[in-house]
CSV table of C-alpha atoms in Angstrom, one decimal:
chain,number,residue,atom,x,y,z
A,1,UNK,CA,97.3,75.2,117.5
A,2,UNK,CA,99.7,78.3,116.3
A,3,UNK,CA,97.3,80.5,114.7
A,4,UNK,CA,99.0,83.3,112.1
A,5,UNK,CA,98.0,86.5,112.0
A,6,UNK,CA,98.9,88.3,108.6
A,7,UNK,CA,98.7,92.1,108.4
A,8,UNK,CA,98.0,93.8,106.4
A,9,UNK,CA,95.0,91.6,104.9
A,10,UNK,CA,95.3,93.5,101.5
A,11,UNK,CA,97.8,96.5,100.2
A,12,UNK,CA,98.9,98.4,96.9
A,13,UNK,CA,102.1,99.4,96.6
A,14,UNK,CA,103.9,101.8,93.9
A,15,UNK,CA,106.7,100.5,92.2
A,16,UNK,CA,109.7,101.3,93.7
A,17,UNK,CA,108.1,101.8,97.1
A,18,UNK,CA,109.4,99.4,100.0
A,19,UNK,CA,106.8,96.8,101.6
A,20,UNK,CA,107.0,95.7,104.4
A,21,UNK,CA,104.3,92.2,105.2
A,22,UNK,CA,104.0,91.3,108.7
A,23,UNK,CA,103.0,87.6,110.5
A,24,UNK,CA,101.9,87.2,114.1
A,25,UNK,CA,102.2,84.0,116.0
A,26,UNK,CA,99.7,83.1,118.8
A,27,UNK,CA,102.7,81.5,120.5
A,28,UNK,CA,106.4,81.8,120.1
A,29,UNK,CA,107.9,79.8,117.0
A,30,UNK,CA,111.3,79.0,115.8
A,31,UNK,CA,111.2,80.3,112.3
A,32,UNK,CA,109.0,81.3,109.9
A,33,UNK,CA,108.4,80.3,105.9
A,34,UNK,CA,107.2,82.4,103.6
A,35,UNK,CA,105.7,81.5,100.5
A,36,UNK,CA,104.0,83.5,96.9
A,37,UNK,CA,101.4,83.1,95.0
A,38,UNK,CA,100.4,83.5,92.3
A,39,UNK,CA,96.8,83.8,90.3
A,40,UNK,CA,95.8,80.1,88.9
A,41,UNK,CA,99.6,79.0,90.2
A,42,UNK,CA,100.7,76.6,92.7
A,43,UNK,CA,102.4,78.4,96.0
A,44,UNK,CA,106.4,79.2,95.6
A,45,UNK,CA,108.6,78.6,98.5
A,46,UNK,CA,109.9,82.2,99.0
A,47,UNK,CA,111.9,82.5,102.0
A,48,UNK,CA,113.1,79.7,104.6
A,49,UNK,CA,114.4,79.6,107.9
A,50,UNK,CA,112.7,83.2,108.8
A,51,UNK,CA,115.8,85.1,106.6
A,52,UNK,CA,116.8,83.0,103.9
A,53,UNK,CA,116.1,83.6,100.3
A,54,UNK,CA,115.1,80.4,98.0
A,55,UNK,CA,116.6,79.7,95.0
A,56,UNK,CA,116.3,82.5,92.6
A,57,UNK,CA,114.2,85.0,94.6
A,58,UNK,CA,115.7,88.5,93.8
A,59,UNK,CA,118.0,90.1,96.8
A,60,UNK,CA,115.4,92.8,96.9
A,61,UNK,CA,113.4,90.5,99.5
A,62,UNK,CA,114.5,89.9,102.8
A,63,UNK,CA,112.8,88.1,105.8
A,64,UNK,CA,113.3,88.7,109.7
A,65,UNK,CA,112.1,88.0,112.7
A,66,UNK,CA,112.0,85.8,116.3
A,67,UNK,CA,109.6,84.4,118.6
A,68,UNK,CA,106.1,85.6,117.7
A,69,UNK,CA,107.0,88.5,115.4
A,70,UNK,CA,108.1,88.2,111.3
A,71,UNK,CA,108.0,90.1,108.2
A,72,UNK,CA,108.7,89.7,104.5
A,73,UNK,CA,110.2,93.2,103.2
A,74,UNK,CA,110.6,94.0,99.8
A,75,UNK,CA,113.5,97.2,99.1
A,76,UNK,CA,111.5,98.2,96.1
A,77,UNK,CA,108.8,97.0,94.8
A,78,UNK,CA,108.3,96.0,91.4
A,79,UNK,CA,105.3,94.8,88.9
A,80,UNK,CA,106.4,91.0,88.9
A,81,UNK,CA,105.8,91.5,92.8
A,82,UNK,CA,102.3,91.4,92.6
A,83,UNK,CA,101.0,87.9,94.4
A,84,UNK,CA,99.8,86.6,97.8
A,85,UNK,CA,102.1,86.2,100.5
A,86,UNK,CA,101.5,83.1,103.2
A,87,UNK,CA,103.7,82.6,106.0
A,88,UNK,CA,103.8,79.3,107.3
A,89,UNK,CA,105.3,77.7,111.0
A,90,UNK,CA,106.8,74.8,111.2
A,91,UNK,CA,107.8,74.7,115.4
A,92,UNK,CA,104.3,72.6,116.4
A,93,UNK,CA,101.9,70.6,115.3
A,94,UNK,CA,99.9,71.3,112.8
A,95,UNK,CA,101.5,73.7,110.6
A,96,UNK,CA,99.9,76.5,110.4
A,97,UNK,CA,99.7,78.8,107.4
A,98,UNK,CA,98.1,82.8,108.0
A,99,UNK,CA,95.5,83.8,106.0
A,100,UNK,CA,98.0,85.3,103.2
A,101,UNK,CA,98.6,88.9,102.3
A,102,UNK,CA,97.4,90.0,98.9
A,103,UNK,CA,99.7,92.6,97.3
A,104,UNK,CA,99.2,94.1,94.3
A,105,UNK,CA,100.3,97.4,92.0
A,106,UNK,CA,99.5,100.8,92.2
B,1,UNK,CA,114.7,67.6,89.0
B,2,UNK,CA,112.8,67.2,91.5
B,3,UNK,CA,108.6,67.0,90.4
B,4,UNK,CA,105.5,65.6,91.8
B,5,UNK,CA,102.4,65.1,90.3
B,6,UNK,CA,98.8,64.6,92.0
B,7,UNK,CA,96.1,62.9,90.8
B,8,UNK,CA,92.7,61.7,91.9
B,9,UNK,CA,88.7,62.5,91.0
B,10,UNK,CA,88.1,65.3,90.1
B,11,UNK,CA,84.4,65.2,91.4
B,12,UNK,CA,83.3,62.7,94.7
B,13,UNK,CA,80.2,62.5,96.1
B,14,UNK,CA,79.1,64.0,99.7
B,15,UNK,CA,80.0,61.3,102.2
B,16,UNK,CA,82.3,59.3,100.5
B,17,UNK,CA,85.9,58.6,100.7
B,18,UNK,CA,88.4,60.6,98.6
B,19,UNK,CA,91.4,58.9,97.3
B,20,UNK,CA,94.5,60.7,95.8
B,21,UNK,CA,97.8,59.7,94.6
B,22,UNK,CA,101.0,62.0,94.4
B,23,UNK,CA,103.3,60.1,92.6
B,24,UNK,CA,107.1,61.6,92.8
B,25,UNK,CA,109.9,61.7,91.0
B,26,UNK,CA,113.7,63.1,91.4
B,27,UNK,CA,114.2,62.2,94.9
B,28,UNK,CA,113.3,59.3,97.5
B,29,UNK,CA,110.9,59.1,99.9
B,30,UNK,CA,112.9,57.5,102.3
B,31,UNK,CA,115.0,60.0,102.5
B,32,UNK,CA,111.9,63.1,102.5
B,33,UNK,CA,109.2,64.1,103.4
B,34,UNK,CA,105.8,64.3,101.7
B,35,UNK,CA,102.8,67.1,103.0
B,36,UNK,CA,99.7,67.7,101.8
B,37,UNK,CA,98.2,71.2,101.4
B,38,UNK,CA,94.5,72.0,100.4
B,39,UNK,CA,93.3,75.3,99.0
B,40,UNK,CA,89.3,75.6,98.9
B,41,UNK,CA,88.7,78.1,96.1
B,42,UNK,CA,89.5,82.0,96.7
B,43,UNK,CA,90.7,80.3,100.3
B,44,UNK,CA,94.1,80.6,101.8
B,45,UNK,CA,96.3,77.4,102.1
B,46,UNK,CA,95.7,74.6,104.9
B,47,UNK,CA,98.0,72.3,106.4
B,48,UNK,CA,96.2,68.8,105.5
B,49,UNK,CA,99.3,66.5,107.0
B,50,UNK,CA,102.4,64.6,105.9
B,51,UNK,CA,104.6,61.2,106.2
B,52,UNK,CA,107.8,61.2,106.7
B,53,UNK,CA,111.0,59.4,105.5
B,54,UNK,CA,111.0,56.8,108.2
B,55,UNK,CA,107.2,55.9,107.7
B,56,UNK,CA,105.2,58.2,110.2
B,57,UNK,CA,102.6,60.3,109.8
B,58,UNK,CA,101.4,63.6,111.4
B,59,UNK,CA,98.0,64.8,110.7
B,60,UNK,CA,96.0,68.2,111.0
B,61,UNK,CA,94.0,67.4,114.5
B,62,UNK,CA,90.9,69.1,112.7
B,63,UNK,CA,90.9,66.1,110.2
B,64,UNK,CA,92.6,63.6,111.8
B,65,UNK,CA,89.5,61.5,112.5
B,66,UNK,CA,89.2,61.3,108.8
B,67,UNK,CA,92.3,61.0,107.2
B,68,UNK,CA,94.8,58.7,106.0
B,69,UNK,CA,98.0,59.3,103.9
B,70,UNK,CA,100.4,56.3,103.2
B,71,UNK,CA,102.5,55.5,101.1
B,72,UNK,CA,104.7,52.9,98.2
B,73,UNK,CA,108.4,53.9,98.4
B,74,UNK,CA,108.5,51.4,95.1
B,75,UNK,CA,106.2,53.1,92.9
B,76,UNK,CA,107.4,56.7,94.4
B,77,UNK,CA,103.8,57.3,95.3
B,78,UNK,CA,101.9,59.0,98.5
B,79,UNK,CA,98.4,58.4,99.3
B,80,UNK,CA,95.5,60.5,100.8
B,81,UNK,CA,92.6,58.9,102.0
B,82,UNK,CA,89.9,60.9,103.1
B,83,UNK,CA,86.4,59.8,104.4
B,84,UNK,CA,83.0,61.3,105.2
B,85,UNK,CA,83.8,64.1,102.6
B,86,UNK,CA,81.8,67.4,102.8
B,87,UNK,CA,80.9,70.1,100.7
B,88,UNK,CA,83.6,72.4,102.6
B,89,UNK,CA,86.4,69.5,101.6
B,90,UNK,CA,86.2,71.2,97.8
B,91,UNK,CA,89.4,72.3,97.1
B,92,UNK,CA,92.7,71.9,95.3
B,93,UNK,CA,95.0,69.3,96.8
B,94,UNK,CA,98.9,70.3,96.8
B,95,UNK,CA,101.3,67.3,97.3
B,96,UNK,CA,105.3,69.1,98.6
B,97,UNK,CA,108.4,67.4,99.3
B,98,UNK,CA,109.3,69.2,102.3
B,99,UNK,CA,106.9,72.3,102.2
B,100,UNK,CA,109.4,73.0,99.7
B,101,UNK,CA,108.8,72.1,96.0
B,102,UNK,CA,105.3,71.9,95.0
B,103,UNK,CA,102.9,69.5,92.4
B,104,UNK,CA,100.4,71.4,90.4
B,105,UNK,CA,97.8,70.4,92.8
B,106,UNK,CA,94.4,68.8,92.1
B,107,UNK,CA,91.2,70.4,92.1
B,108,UNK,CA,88.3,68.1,94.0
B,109,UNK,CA,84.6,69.5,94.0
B,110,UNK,CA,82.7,67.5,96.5
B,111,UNK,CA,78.9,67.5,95.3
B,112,UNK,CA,75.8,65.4,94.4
């Protein structure tokens, strides 16, 4: 099994301010998925394909990445930001989603 | 649009089987796939297992020995089957269409 590692577990951020949320793979993957969530809400597919916005995620997130190394980067960050981040492999079986990143406003 | 909707008990008793329905609409199943994805409460998310268009299944090893999912390609409708349920099973159940568009998920409490 893939475990994810995200990092970091927890992080404020001031609006405007560029994040940058990172996943490690115990083994080399193919892509990555990210996904937000929000309080009481069911999880949002974010960003597919390691670099690819979903619909209607602002252009003010961005994905990269390759083999056991990806991040979720944000240019600036803003108040409707605020959510936890999961990444999620889909190269071997089972999936495997990290632990999530909780972000939140400073 | 695309939308699924799961449904099932809300409360099931330590060892017994727990039985939920995602039923879909806006798309076929034999031409997606449907996953599963449990939450326990304050919890991250958990890959449970999915069937695919053609039929097959793939299941999360750690559960495998307990779970079922199946489905009705007539009704539009994906079933979970889950026996020997304990206390750490409590959570809510997410049915996706690809790891991709989500239901609302339902929450499942597993206590006497």
């Amino acid at each position: 099994e893939i475990v994810l590692t995200q990092s970091p577990t927890t992080m404020a951020a001031s609006p405007g301010e560029k994040v940058t949320l990172n996943c490690l793979a115990s083994s080399s993957v193919s892509y990555m998925n990210w996904y937000q969530q929000k309080s009481g809400a069911s999880p949002k597919l974010w960003i597919y394909g390691t670099s690819n916005l979903a619909s209607g995620v602002p252009n003010r997130f961005s994905g990269s990445g390759s083999g056991t190394s990806y991040s979720l980067t944000i240019s600036s960050m803003e108040a409707e930001d605020v959510a936890t981040y999961y990444c999620l492999q889909l190269s071997s079986y089972p999936y495997t989603f990290g632990a999530g990143t909780k972000l939140e406003l400073k | 649009q695309v939308q699924l909707k799961e449904s099932g008990p809300g409360l099931v008793q330590p060892s017994q089987t727990l039985s939920l329905t995602c039923t879909v609409s806006g798309f076929s199943l034999t031409s997606n796939s449907v996953h599963w994805v449990r939450q326990p409460p304050g919890k991250g998310l958990e890959w449970v297992g999915a069937i695919w268009s053609g039929g097959s299944t793939d299941y999360n090893s750690a559960l495998k020995s307990r779970l079922s999912i199946s489905r009705d390609t007539s009704k539009s409708q994906v079933f979970l089957k889950m026996n020997s349920l304990q206390t750490e099973d409590t959570a809510i159940y997410f049915c996706t269409r690809w790891v991709r568009d989500w239901g609302q998920g339902v929450m499942v409490t597993v206590s006497s």
